[in-house]
PDB file of C-alpha atoms in Angstrom:
ATOM      1  CA  UNK A 132      -0.152  -0.323  -0.018  1.00 63.00           C
ATOM      2  CA  UNK A 133       1.911   3.386  -1.242  1.00 73.00           C
ATOM      3  CA  UNK A 134       1.660   5.600   2.253  1.00 75.00           C
ATOM      4  CA  UNK A 135       1.640   9.578   2.331  1.00 82.00           C
ATOM      5  CA  UNK A 136       5.643   9.966   2.588  1.00 83.00           C
ATOM      6  CA  UNK A 137       6.220   7.680  -0.381  1.00 83.00           C
ATOM      7  CA  UNK A 138       2.913   9.779  -2.111  1.00 85.00           C
ATOM      8  CA  UNK A 139       3.868  12.447  -1.954  1.00 87.00           C
ATOM      9  CA  UNK A 140       8.070  11.767  -2.984  1.00 87.00           C
ATOM     10  CA  UNK A 141       6.245  10.029  -6.059  1.00 87.00           C
ATOM     11  CA  UNK A 142       3.595  13.536  -6.663  1.00 89.00           C
ATOM     12  CA  UNK A 143       6.471  15.534  -5.593  1.00 90.00           C
ATOM     13  CA  UNK A 144       9.008  14.142  -9.013  1.00 90.00           C
ATOM     14  CA  UNK A 145       7.996  14.876 -12.130  1.00 91.00           C
ATOM     15  CA  UNK A 146      10.126  11.955 -13.634  1.00 91.00           C
ATOM     16  CA  UNK A 147       7.200  10.293 -12.513  1.00 91.00           C
ATOM     17  CA  UNK A 148       3.437  11.790 -14.039  1.00 92.00           C
ATOM     18  CA  UNK A 149       5.422  13.833 -16.507  1.00 92.00           C
ATOM     19  CA  UNK A 150       3.399  16.780 -14.800  1.00 94.00           C
ATOM     20  CA  UNK A 151       5.436  18.835 -11.495  1.00 94.00           C
ATOM     21  CA  UNK A 152       4.042  19.073  -8.008  1.00 94.00           C
ATOM     22  CA  UNK A 153       1.342  22.602  -9.100  1.00 94.00           C
ATOM     23  CA  UNK A 154       0.260  21.054 -12.255  1.00 95.00           C
ATOM     24  CA  UNK A 155      -0.949  17.665 -10.347  1.00 95.00           C
ATOM     25  CA  UNK A 156      -2.668  19.662  -7.363  1.00 94.00           C
ATOM     26  CA  UNK A 157      -4.368  21.976 -10.145  1.00 95.00           C
ATOM     27  CA  UNK A 158      -5.307  18.440 -11.867  1.00 95.00           C
ATOM     28  CA  UNK A 159      -6.666  17.457  -8.060  1.00 95.00           C
ATOM     29  CA  UNK A 160      -8.512  20.598  -7.029  1.00 95.00           C
ATOM     30  CA  UNK A 161     -10.119  20.797 -11.032  1.00 95.00           C
ATOM     31  CA  UNK A 162     -10.835  16.876 -11.872  1.00 96.00           C
ATOM     32  CA  UNK A 163     -11.264  15.719  -7.778  1.00 94.00           C
ATOM     33  CA  UNK A 164     -14.836  17.102  -7.656  1.00 95.00           C
ATOM     34  CA  UNK A 165     -15.408  16.151 -10.836  1.00 94.00           C
ATOM     35  CA  UNK A 166     -15.178  12.367  -9.969  1.00 92.00           C
ATOM     36  CA  UNK A 167     -17.338  12.167  -6.672  1.00 91.00           C
ATOM     37  CA  UNK A 168     -20.097  14.424  -8.784  1.00 91.00           C
ATOM     38  CA  UNK A 169     -20.278  11.931 -11.350  1.00 88.00           C
ATOM     39  CA  UNK A 170     -19.793   8.661  -8.477  1.00 85.00           C
ATOM     40  CA  UNK A 171     -22.531  10.042  -7.189  1.00 82.00           C
ATOM     41  CA  UNK A 172     -24.219  10.412  -9.283  1.00 84.00           C
ATOM     42  CA  UNK A 173     -24.441   6.885 -10.229  1.00 79.00           C
ATOM     43  CA  UNK A 174     -25.019   5.360  -7.262  1.00 74.00           C
ATOM     44  CA  UNK A 175     -27.823   7.741  -6.719  1.00 76.00           C
ATOM     45  CA  UNK A 176     -29.096   6.479 -10.587  1.00 74.00           C
ATOM     46  CA  UNK A 177     -29.449   2.966 -10.332  1.00 70.00           C
ATOM     47  CA  UNK A 178     -31.510   0.074  -9.236  1.00 75.00           C
ATOM     48  CA  UNK A 179     -29.907  -0.744  -5.520  1.00 71.00           C
ATOM     49  CA  UNK A 180     -29.899  -3.000  -2.598  1.00 75.00           C
ATOM     50  CA  UNK A 181     -29.032  -1.079  -0.270  1.00 73.00           C
ATOM     51  CA  UNK A 182     -29.057   2.937   0.832  1.00 74.00           C
ATOM     52  CA  UNK A 183     -26.115   5.213  -0.676  1.00 66.00           C
ATOM     53  CA  UNK A 184     -23.470   4.804   1.116  1.00 67.00           C
ATOM     54  CA  UNK A 185     -23.894   1.257   2.944  1.00 71.00           C
ATOM     55  CA  UNK A 186     -21.414  -2.055   1.439  1.00 65.00           C
ATOM     56  CA  UNK A 187     -17.904  -1.017   1.627  1.00 66.00           C
ATOM     57  CA  UNK A 188     -15.708   1.913   1.130  1.00 68.00           C
ATOM     58  CA  UNK A 189     -13.797   2.539  -1.781  1.00 71.00           C
ATOM     59  CA  UNK A 190      -8.837   1.640  -1.193  1.00 76.00           C
ATOM     60  CA  UNK A 191      -8.170   3.923  -3.201  1.00 86.00           C
ATOM     61  CA  UNK A 192      -8.972   7.400  -2.652  1.00 89.00           C
ATOM     62  CA  UNK A 193      -9.294   9.970  -5.555  1.00 93.00           C
ATOM     63  CA  UNK A 194      -6.228  11.057  -5.166  1.00 93.00           C
ATOM     64  CA  UNK A 195      -4.268   8.132  -5.900  1.00 93.00           C
ATOM     65  CA  UNK A 196      -6.857   6.860  -8.746  1.00 94.00           C
ATOM     66  CA  UNK A 197      -5.381  10.404 -10.213  1.00 95.00           C
ATOM     67  CA  UNK A 198      -1.756   9.486  -9.677  1.00 94.00           C
ATOM     68  CA  UNK A 199      -2.148   5.465 -10.777  1.00 94.00           C
ATOM     69  CA  UNK A 200      -3.581   6.492 -14.873  1.00 95.00           C
ATOM     70  CA  UNK A 201      -0.641  10.109 -14.960  1.00 96.00           C
ATOM     71  CA  UNK A 202       1.864   7.140 -14.013  1.00 95.00           C
ATOM     72  CA  UNK A 203      -0.348   4.193 -16.392  1.00 94.00           C
ATOM     73  CA  UNK A 204      -0.036   6.906 -19.299  1.00 94.00           C
ATOM     74  CA  UNK A 205       2.909   8.367 -19.081  1.00 95.00           C
ATOM     75  CA  UNK A 206       4.842   5.391 -18.828  1.00 94.00           C
ATOM     76  CA  UNK A 207       2.647   2.520 -20.526  1.00 91.00           C
ATOM     77  CA  UNK A 208       2.940   0.655 -16.537  1.00 92.00           C
ATOM     78  CA  UNK A 209       0.551  -2.204 -15.906  1.00 92.00           C
ATOM     79  CA  UNK A 210      -3.034  -2.273 -13.877  1.00 94.00           C
ATOM     80  CA  UNK A 211      -1.247  -5.059 -13.302  1.00 94.00           C
ATOM     81  CA  UNK A 212       1.639  -3.888 -11.371  1.00 94.00           C
ATOM     82  CA  UNK A 213      -0.359  -0.392 -10.572  1.00 93.00           C
ATOM     83  CA  UNK A 214      -2.174  -2.573  -8.323  1.00 93.00           C
ATOM     84  CA  UNK A 215       0.553  -4.338  -6.276  1.00 92.00           C
ATOM     85  CA  UNK A 216       2.206  -0.231  -5.839  1.00 89.00           C
ATOM     86  CA  UNK A 217      -0.777   0.887  -3.916  1.00 89.00           C
ATOM     87  CA  UNK A 218      -1.877  -2.850  -2.445  1.00 89.00           C
ATOM     88  CA  UNK A 219      -5.297  -3.507  -4.217  1.00 91.00           C
ATOM     89  CA  UNK A 220      -7.086  -5.483  -6.776  1.00 92.00           C
ATOM     90  CA  UNK A 221      -6.763  -5.331 -10.570  1.00 93.00           C
ATOM     91  CA  UNK A 222      -9.638  -4.753 -11.237  1.00 93.00           C
ATOM     92  CA  UNK A 223     -10.221  -1.806  -8.668  1.00 93.00           C
ATOM     93  CA  UNK A 224      -6.909  -0.091 -10.988  1.00 94.00           C
ATOM     94  CA  UNK A 225      -8.719  -0.771 -14.280  1.00 94.00           C
ATOM     95  CA  UNK A 226     -12.172   1.438 -12.960  1.00 93.00           C
ATOM     96  CA  UNK A 227      -9.715   4.139 -11.532  1.00 94.00           C
ATOM     97  CA  UNK A 228      -8.218   4.612 -14.917  1.00 95.00           C
ATOM     98  CA  UNK A 229     -11.507   3.731 -17.194  1.00 94.00           C
ATOM     99  CA  UNK A 230     -13.592   7.385 -14.673  1.00 94.00           C
ATOM    100  CA  UNK A 231     -10.092   9.748 -14.610  1.00 96.00           C
ATOM    101  CA  UNK A 232      -9.160   8.577 -17.920  1.00 96.00           C
ATOM    102  CA  UNK A 233     -12.451  10.709 -19.772  1.00 95.00           C
ATOM    103  CA  UNK A 234     -12.352  13.273 -17.125  1.00 96.00           C
ATOM    104  CA  UNK A 235      -8.694  14.023 -17.878  1.00 96.00           C
ATOM    105  CA  UNK A 236      -9.457  14.178 -21.360  1.00 95.00           C
ATOM    106  CA  UNK A 237     -12.853  16.081 -21.309  1.00 94.00           C
ATOM    107  CA  UNK A 238     -10.248  19.379 -20.230  1.00 93.00           C
ATOM    108  CA  UNK A 239      -8.645  20.597 -24.036  1.00 93.00           C
ATOM    109  CA  UNK A 240      -5.920  22.017 -24.522  1.00 95.00           C
ATOM    110  CA  UNK A 241      -4.925  25.291 -21.970  1.00 93.00           C
ATOM    111  CA  UNK A 242      -3.343  27.975 -24.076  1.00 92.00           C
ATOM    112  CA  UNK A 243      -3.151  30.579 -20.335  1.00 89.00           C
ATOM    113  CA  UNK A 244      -4.015  30.083 -17.068  1.00 87.00           C
ATOM    114  CA  UNK A 245      -7.180  30.786 -17.424  1.00 88.00           C
ATOM    115  CA  UNK A 246      -7.455  29.499 -22.252  1.00 90.00           C
ATOM    116  CA  UNK A 247      -8.689  26.318 -22.979  1.00 93.00           C
ATOM    117  CA  UNK A 248      -9.682  25.581 -26.038  1.00 94.00           C
ATOM    118  CA  UNK A 249     -11.406  21.764 -26.556  1.00 92.00           C
ATOM    119  CA  UNK A 250     -12.694  21.872 -29.968  1.00 93.00           C
ATOM    120  CA  UNK A 251     -11.465  22.476 -33.237  1.00 93.00           C
ATOM    121  CA  UNK A 252     -13.729  25.681 -33.496  1.00 94.00           C
ATOM    122  CA  UNK A 253     -12.991  27.253 -30.691  1.00 94.00           C
ATOM    123  CA  UNK A 254      -8.704  26.268 -31.816  1.00 94.00           C
ATOM    124  CA  UNK A 255      -9.619  28.413 -34.814  1.00 94.00           C
ATOM    125  CA  UNK A 256     -11.506  31.373 -32.599  1.00 93.00           C
ATOM    126  CA  UNK A 257      -8.091  31.617 -30.771  1.00 93.00           C
ATOM    127  CA  UNK A 258      -6.093  31.604 -33.629  1.00 93.00           C
ATOM    128  CA  UNK A 259      -7.647  34.637 -35.597  1.00 92.00           C
ATOM    129  CA  UNK A 260      -7.978  36.640 -32.119  1.00 91.00           C
ATOM    130  CA  UNK A 261      -4.084  36.393 -31.313  1.00 89.00           C
ATOM    131  CA  UNK A 262      -3.050  36.332 -34.573  1.00 89.00           C
ATOM    132  CA  UNK A 263      -0.664  33.961 -34.468  1.00 87.00           C
ATOM    133  CA  UNK A 264       0.479  31.116 -36.677  1.00 92.00           C
ATOM    134  CA  UNK A 265      -0.351  27.530 -36.509  1.00 94.00           C
ATOM    135  CA  UNK A 266       0.772  24.212 -37.705  1.00 95.00           C
ATOM    136  CA  UNK A 267      -0.349  21.483 -38.391  1.00 95.00           C
ATOM    137  CA  UNK A 268       0.230  17.257 -38.830  1.00 95.00           C
ATOM    138  CA  UNK A 269      -0.381  14.046 -38.487  1.00 93.00           C
ATOM    139  CA  UNK A 270       0.640  11.764 -36.193  1.00 93.00           C
ATOM    140  CA  UNK A 271      -0.592   7.487 -36.547  1.00 93.00           C
ATOM    141  CA  UNK A 272       0.887   5.951 -33.207  1.00 92.00           C
ATOM    142  CA  UNK A 273       0.567   2.065 -33.453  1.00 91.00           C
ATOM    143  CA  UNK A 274      -2.393  -0.185 -31.857  1.00 89.00           C
ATOM    144  CA  UNK A 275      -3.545  -4.101 -31.945  1.00 86.00           C
ATOM    145  CA  UNK A 276      -4.662  -5.662 -34.412  1.00 84.00           C
ATOM    146  CA  UNK A 277      -8.222  -6.155 -35.497  1.00 83.00           C
ATOM    147  CA  UNK A 278      -8.978  -9.566 -34.694  1.00 83.00           C
ATOM    148  CA  UNK A 279      -9.306 -11.534 -38.065  1.00 84.00           C
ATOM    149  CA  UNK A 280     -13.526 -11.808 -39.493  1.00 81.00           C
ATOM    150  CA  UNK A 281     -13.726  -7.402 -38.673  1.00 80.00           C
ATOM    151  CA  UNK A 282     -14.542  -6.173 -42.251  1.00 80.00           C
ATOM    152  CA  UNK A 283     -13.316  -2.625 -41.010  1.00 81.00           C
ATOM    153  CA  UNK A 284      -9.493  -4.806 -40.689  1.00 84.00           C
ATOM    154  CA  UNK A 285      -7.860  -2.841 -43.368  1.00 87.00           C
ATOM    155  CA  UNK A 286      -8.408   0.237 -42.267  1.00 88.00           C
ATOM    156  CA  UNK A 287      -6.607   0.248 -39.987  1.00 88.00           C
ATOM    157  CA  UNK A 288      -2.868  -0.521 -42.279  1.00 88.00           C
ATOM    158  CA  UNK A 289      -0.836   2.610 -42.858  1.00 88.00           C
ATOM    159  CA  UNK A 290       0.468   2.932 -46.543  1.00 84.00           C
ATOM    160  CA  UNK A 291       2.762   4.899 -45.007  1.00 82.00           C
ATOM    161  CA  UNK A 292       4.346   2.339 -41.376  1.00 80.00           C
ATOM    162  CA  UNK A 293       2.955  -0.554 -43.239  1.00 85.00           C
ATOM    163  CA  UNK A 294       1.600  -1.533 -39.952  1.00 88.00           C
ATOM    164  CA  UNK A 295      -2.267  -1.350 -37.518  1.00 91.00           C
ATOM    165  CA  UNK A 296      -1.601   2.301 -37.060  1.00 91.00           C
ATOM    166  CA  UNK A 297      -4.773   5.487 -35.518  1.00 92.00           C
ATOM    167  CA  UNK A 298      -3.946   8.906 -37.448  1.00 94.00           C
ATOM    168  CA  UNK A 299      -4.988  11.859 -35.075  1.00 94.00           C
ATOM    169  CA  UNK A 300      -4.089  15.782 -36.195  1.00 95.00           C
ATOM    170  CA  UNK A 301      -2.594  18.742 -34.723  1.00 96.00           C
ATOM    171  CA  UNK A 302      -2.669  22.028 -33.978  1.00 95.00           C
ATOM    172  CA  UNK A 303       0.401  23.638 -32.390  1.00 94.00           C
ATOM    173  CA  UNK A 304       1.569  26.815 -32.525  1.00 92.00           C
ATOM    174  CA  UNK A 305       4.597  28.133 -34.010  1.00 89.00           C
ATOM    175  CA  UNK A 306       6.913  27.839 -31.022  1.00 89.00           C
ATOM    176  CA  UNK A 307       5.346  24.293 -30.963  1.00 89.00           C
ATOM    177  CA  UNK A 308       3.197  24.768 -28.186  1.00 91.00           C
ATOM    178  CA  UNK A 309       0.185  21.833 -28.046  1.00 93.00           C
ATOM    179  CA  UNK A 310      -3.014  23.893 -29.203  1.00 94.00           C
ATOM    180  CA  UNK A 311      -5.745  20.563 -29.994  1.00 95.00           C
ATOM    181  CA  UNK A 312      -4.991  17.111 -30.765  1.00 95.00           C
ATOM    182  CA  UNK A 313      -8.118  15.850 -33.105  1.00 94.00           C
ATOM    183  CA  UNK A 314     -10.202  12.646 -32.476  1.00 93.00           C
ATOM    184  CA  UNK A 315      -8.539   9.003 -33.927  1.00 93.00           C
ATOM    185  CA  UNK A 316      -9.138   8.261 -37.200  1.00 93.00           C
ATOM    186  CA  UNK A 317      -8.177   4.438 -38.774  1.00 92.00           C
ATOM    187  CA  UNK A 318      -4.398   4.492 -40.295  1.00 91.00           C
ATOM    188  CA  UNK A 319      -5.502   3.892 -43.806  1.00 92.00           C
ATOM    189  CA  UNK A 320      -7.134   8.296 -43.683  1.00 92.00           C
ATOM    190  CA  UNK A 321      -5.036   9.996 -45.131  1.00 91.00           C
ATOM    191  CA  UNK A 322      -4.030  13.672 -43.483  1.00 92.00           C
ATOM    192  CA  UNK A 323      -6.001  15.746 -45.638  1.00 93.00           C
ATOM    193  CA  UNK A 324      -9.303  13.398 -45.697  1.00 94.00           C
ATOM    194  CA  UNK A 325      -9.373  13.627 -41.831  1.00 94.00           C
ATOM    195  CA  UNK A 326      -8.280  17.524 -42.138  1.00 94.00           C
ATOM    196  CA  UNK A 327     -11.738  18.015 -43.922  1.00 94.00           C
ATOM    197  CA  UNK A 328     -13.860  14.938 -42.453  1.00 94.00           C
ATOM    198  CA  UNK A 329     -13.400  17.315 -39.493  1.00 93.00           C
ATOM    199  CA  UNK A 330     -14.901  20.130 -40.628  1.00 93.00           C
ATOM    200  CA  UNK A 331     -11.088  22.066 -41.370  1.00 93.00           C
ATOM    201  CA  UNK A 332     -12.418  23.687 -44.736  1.00 93.00           C
ATOM    202  CA  UNK A 333     -15.851  25.514 -43.993  1.00 92.00           C
ATOM    203  CA  UNK A 334     -14.208  26.669 -40.148  1.00 93.00           C
ATOM    204  CA  UNK A 335     -10.847  28.564 -42.769  1.00 92.00           C
ATOM    205  CA  UNK A 336     -13.783  29.660 -45.440  1.00 90.00           C
ATOM    206  CA  UNK A 337     -16.342  31.154 -43.092  1.00 87.00           C
ATOM    207  CA  UNK A 338     -13.560  32.232 -40.517  1.00 86.00           C
ATOM    208  CA  UNK A 339     -11.281  34.754 -40.308  1.00 89.00           C
ATOM    209  CA  UNK A 340      -7.981  34.899 -41.715  1.00 89.00           C
ATOM    210  CA  UNK A 341      -5.564  33.053 -39.914  1.00 92.00           C
ATOM    211  CA  UNK A 342      -2.097  30.979 -41.371  1.00 93.00           C
ATOM    212  CA  UNK A 343      -2.229  27.664 -40.668  1.00 94.00           C
ATOM    213  CA  UNK A 344       1.262  26.254 -42.253  1.00 95.00           C
ATOM    214  CA  UNK A 345       1.327  21.942 -42.990  1.00 94.00           C
ATOM    215  CA  UNK A 346       3.357  19.539 -45.006  1.00 92.00           C
ATOM    216  CA  UNK A 347       2.908  18.409 -48.653  1.00 90.00           C
ATOM    217  CA  UNK A 348       0.114  15.329 -46.896  1.00 90.00           C
ATOM    218  CA  UNK A 349      -3.073  18.845 -47.380  1.00 93.00           C
ATOM    219  CA  UNK A 350      -2.228  20.320 -50.226  1.00 90.00           C
ATOM    220  CA  UNK A 351      -4.979  20.845 -52.181  1.00 89.00           C
ATOM    221  CA  UNK A 352      -6.319  22.268 -48.572  1.00 91.00           C
ATOM    222  CA  UNK A 353      -4.836  25.851 -49.325  1.00 90.00           C
ATOM    223  CA  UNK A 354      -6.832  26.216 -52.334  1.00 90.00           C
ATOM    224  CA  UNK A 355     -10.272  25.513 -50.808  1.00 91.00           C
ATOM    225  CA  UNK A 356      -9.235  27.376 -47.627  1.00 91.00           C
ATOM    226  CA  UNK A 357      -8.165  30.752 -49.787  1.00 89.00           C
ATOM    227  CA  UNK A 358      -4.809  30.241 -49.197  1.00 90.00           C
ATOM    228  CA  UNK A 359      -5.722  29.934 -45.270  1.00 93.00           C
ATOM    229  CA  UNK A 360      -3.193  26.785 -45.174  1.00 94.00           C
ATOM    230  CA  UNK A 361       0.054  27.497 -46.790  1.00 93.00           C
ATOM    231  CA  UNK A 362       1.456  23.969 -48.091  1.00 92.00           C
ATOM    232  CA  UNK A 363       5.700  22.807 -49.589  1.00 91.00           C
ATOM    233  CA  UNK A 364       5.636  25.299 -53.034  1.00 86.00           C
ATOM    234  CA  UNK A 365       4.622  23.570 -55.505  1.00 81.00           C
ATOM    235  CA  UNK A 366       7.184  21.637 -57.995  1.00 76.00           C
ATOM    236  CA  UNK A 367       6.521  23.002 -62.139  1.00 75.00           C
ATOM    237  CA  UNK A 368       9.420  20.856 -64.029  1.00 73.00           C
ATOM    238  CA  UNK A 369       9.270  17.841 -63.494  1.00 73.00           C
ATOM    239  CA  UNK A 370      11.827  16.997 -65.734  1.00 76.00           C
ATOM    240  CA  UNK A 371      15.420  18.727 -67.110  1.00 79.00           C
ATOM    241  CA  UNK A 372      14.493  21.662 -64.419  1.00 79.00           C
ATOM    242  CA  UNK A 373      16.871  24.618 -65.025  1.00 82.00           C
ATOM    243  CA  UNK A 374      19.713  24.637 -62.387  1.00 81.00           C
ATOM    244  CA  UNK A 375      18.051  28.699 -61.487  1.00 81.00           C
ATOM    245  CA  UNK A 376      14.765  27.034 -60.828  1.00 79.00           C
ATOM    246  CA  UNK A 377      16.048  23.895 -58.370  1.00 79.00           C
ATOM    247  CA  UNK A 378      18.054  26.295 -56.014  1.00 86.00           C
ATOM    248  CA  UNK A 379      14.708  28.654 -55.907  1.00 87.00           C
ATOM    249  CA  UNK A 380      12.822  25.843 -55.370  1.00 85.00           C
ATOM    250  CA  UNK A 381      14.462  23.796 -52.532  1.00 87.00           C
ATOM    251  CA  UNK A 382      15.507  27.353 -51.119  1.00 91.00           C
ATOM    252  CA  UNK A 383      11.808  27.946 -50.503  1.00 90.00           C
ATOM    253  CA  UNK A 384      11.320  24.687 -49.455  1.00 89.00           C
ATOM    254  CA  UNK A 385      13.494  24.663 -47.023  1.00 92.00           C
ATOM    255  CA  UNK A 386      12.244  27.865 -45.693  1.00 93.00           C
ATOM    256  CA  UNK A 387       8.802  26.426 -44.945  1.00 92.00           C
ATOM    257  CA  UNK A 388      10.186  23.257 -43.686  1.00 92.00           C
ATOM    258  CA  UNK A 389      12.289  25.253 -40.959  1.00 93.00           C
ATOM    259  CA  UNK A 390       9.380  27.488 -40.556  1.00 92.00           C
ATOM    260  CA  UNK A 391       6.753  24.110 -40.012  1.00 93.00           C
ATOM    261  CA  UNK A 392       8.952  21.449 -37.379  1.00 93.00           C
ATOM    262  CA  UNK A 393       7.750  23.340 -35.098  1.00 93.00           C
ATOM    263  CA  UNK A 394       5.413  20.840 -35.466  1.00 94.00           C
ATOM    264  CA  UNK A 395       7.176  17.540 -35.027  1.00 94.00           C
ATOM    265  CA  UNK A 396       8.748  18.822 -31.629  1.00 93.00           C
ATOM    266  CA  UNK A 397       5.737  18.884 -30.288  1.00 93.00           C
ATOM    267  CA  UNK A 398       4.870  15.743 -31.562  1.00 94.00           C
ATOM    268  CA  UNK A 399       7.851  14.167 -30.598  1.00 93.00           C
ATOM    269  CA  UNK A 400       6.411  15.696 -26.851  1.00 93.00           C
ATOM    270  CA  UNK A 401       3.106  13.517 -27.169  1.00 93.00           C
ATOM    271  CA  UNK A 402       5.428  10.026 -27.995  1.00 92.00           C
ATOM    272  CA  UNK A 403       6.715  10.620 -24.734  1.00 93.00           C
ATOM    273  CA  UNK A 404       4.144   9.627 -23.319  1.00 94.00           C
ATOM    274  CA  UNK A 405       4.532   4.922 -23.427  1.00 93.00           C
ATOM    275  CA  UNK A 406       0.827   5.300 -23.973  1.00 91.00           C
ATOM    276  CA  UNK A 407       0.512   6.370 -27.889  1.00 92.00           C
ATOM    277  CA  UNK A 408       4.091   5.178 -28.690  1.00 88.00           C
ATOM    278  CA  UNK A 409       2.730   1.970 -28.825  1.00 84.00           C
ATOM    279  CA  UNK A 410      -1.228   1.477 -27.702  1.00 80.00           C
ATOM    280  CA  UNK A 411      -2.143  -2.138 -26.280  1.00 78.00           C
ATOM    281  CA  UNK A 412      -5.101  -1.087 -24.776  1.00 79.00           C
ATOM    282  CA  UNK A 413      -9.209  -1.118 -27.049  1.00 81.00           C
ATOM    283  CA  UNK A 414      -8.940   1.705 -29.896  1.00 81.00           C
ATOM    284  CA  UNK A 415     -12.236   2.849 -28.319  1.00 83.00           C
ATOM    285  CA  UNK A 416      -9.972   4.057 -25.599  1.00 88.00           C
ATOM    286  CA  UNK A 417      -7.752   5.596 -28.279  1.00 90.00           C
ATOM    287  CA  UNK A 418      -9.772   8.922 -27.996  1.00 92.00           C
ATOM    288  CA  UNK A 419     -10.160   9.720 -24.789  1.00 93.00           C
ATOM    289  CA  UNK A 420      -6.072   8.801 -24.494  1.00 94.00           C
ATOM    290  CA  UNK A 421      -4.753  10.856 -26.678  1.00 95.00           C
ATOM    291  CA  UNK A 422      -6.481  13.518 -25.822  1.00 95.00           C
ATOM    292  CA  UNK A 423      -5.961  13.223 -22.278  1.00 96.00           C
ATOM    293  CA  UNK A 424      -2.379  14.355 -23.368  1.00 96.00           C
ATOM    294  CA  UNK A 425      -2.604  16.511 -24.976  1.00 95.00           C
ATOM    295  CA  UNK A 426      -4.419  18.201 -21.863  1.00 95.00           C
ATOM    296  CA  UNK A 427      -2.254  17.550 -19.347  1.00 96.00           C
ATOM    297  CA  UNK A 428       0.944  18.154 -21.128  1.00 95.00           C
ATOM    298  CA  UNK A 429      -0.712  21.708 -22.886  1.00 95.00           C
ATOM    299  CA  UNK A 430      -1.260  22.113 -18.653  1.00 95.00           C
ATOM    300  CA  UNK A 431       2.468  21.525 -18.858  1.00 95.00           C
ATOM    301  CA  UNK A 432       4.083  23.792 -20.843  1.00 93.00           C
ATOM    302  CA  UNK A 433       1.360  26.344 -19.876  1.00 92.00           C
ATOM    303  CA  UNK A 434       2.959  26.060 -16.266  1.00 92.00           C
ATOM    304  CA  UNK A 435       6.525  26.049 -16.970  1.00 90.00           C
ATOM    305  CA  UNK A 436       6.239  29.325 -19.000  1.00 84.00           C
ATOM    306  CA  UNK A 437       4.517  31.198 -16.232  1.00 66.00           C
ATOM    307  CA  UNK A 438       7.493  32.453 -13.813  1.00 56.00           C
ATOM    308  CA  UNK A 439       7.327  31.029  -9.816  1.00 45.00           C
ATOM    309  CA  UNK A 440       6.222  33.312  -7.304  1.00 42.00           C
ATOM    310  CA  UNK A 441       8.209  35.775  -5.408  1.00 38.00           C
ATOM    311  CA  UNK A 442       7.857  35.162  -1.890  1.00 32.00           C
TER     312      UNK A 442
END
């Protein structure tokens, strides 16, 4: 059983959860009441044979439930190992992670202490108000192979990496700080198709004038969004290109790549969380996992940018 001394040591060490003690405290204060509210509503509205409050009590307080969920997401620690640490049954840890993960996913990405972005429409509106450049890119997360006989089994095979995967679209600002991470799609879905299905074209065409940098996988969105999506320059000469054109094209391509590379850094920070390096759980939990980690990482990035108060 994790005691108070051990619990404090785990929370104070950022390597354990990927979050500082201050951010962990903010999560407890924010998510704790939501968890208790949902727990009490489940007790009150389901058919019961005993009064509310009767029966066995929780063996894991909320702080331990949150801690178990964070360690699982950050390091991919199995529920069996976490159950040994906290001195409970494996099913208790599984239920705790399953209850906390959706609450973390619903919070959205933290841009500033008083601004959070939970939908793509909010991201576009925020970019228009701030007048900042954003960067988008798709990232693939390897998943377990679907069962034999499943109708859409081949849809999860990525043509790029030749493996079973799901794909998410990531938004960052010009510095690589996370703004949004979309729900996942099967790995066979193209980047531009995913963006269209999310409604990005309509939001940009009808929304404010913003600049969004993208790679060649999004070529075609620029014409559909009035030039708001900027992709690498097209190559006009396929064969026997003049030397001056080769130099100009390479210079333009490198200039675009040097601005867009920040989104790769943001995705790399996401993949540092073991649950996104390779997802071994159920695919139906993948959306909550991706968005929960994006929200946690963005909140820590925001906290790191705010100078500590001097006492």
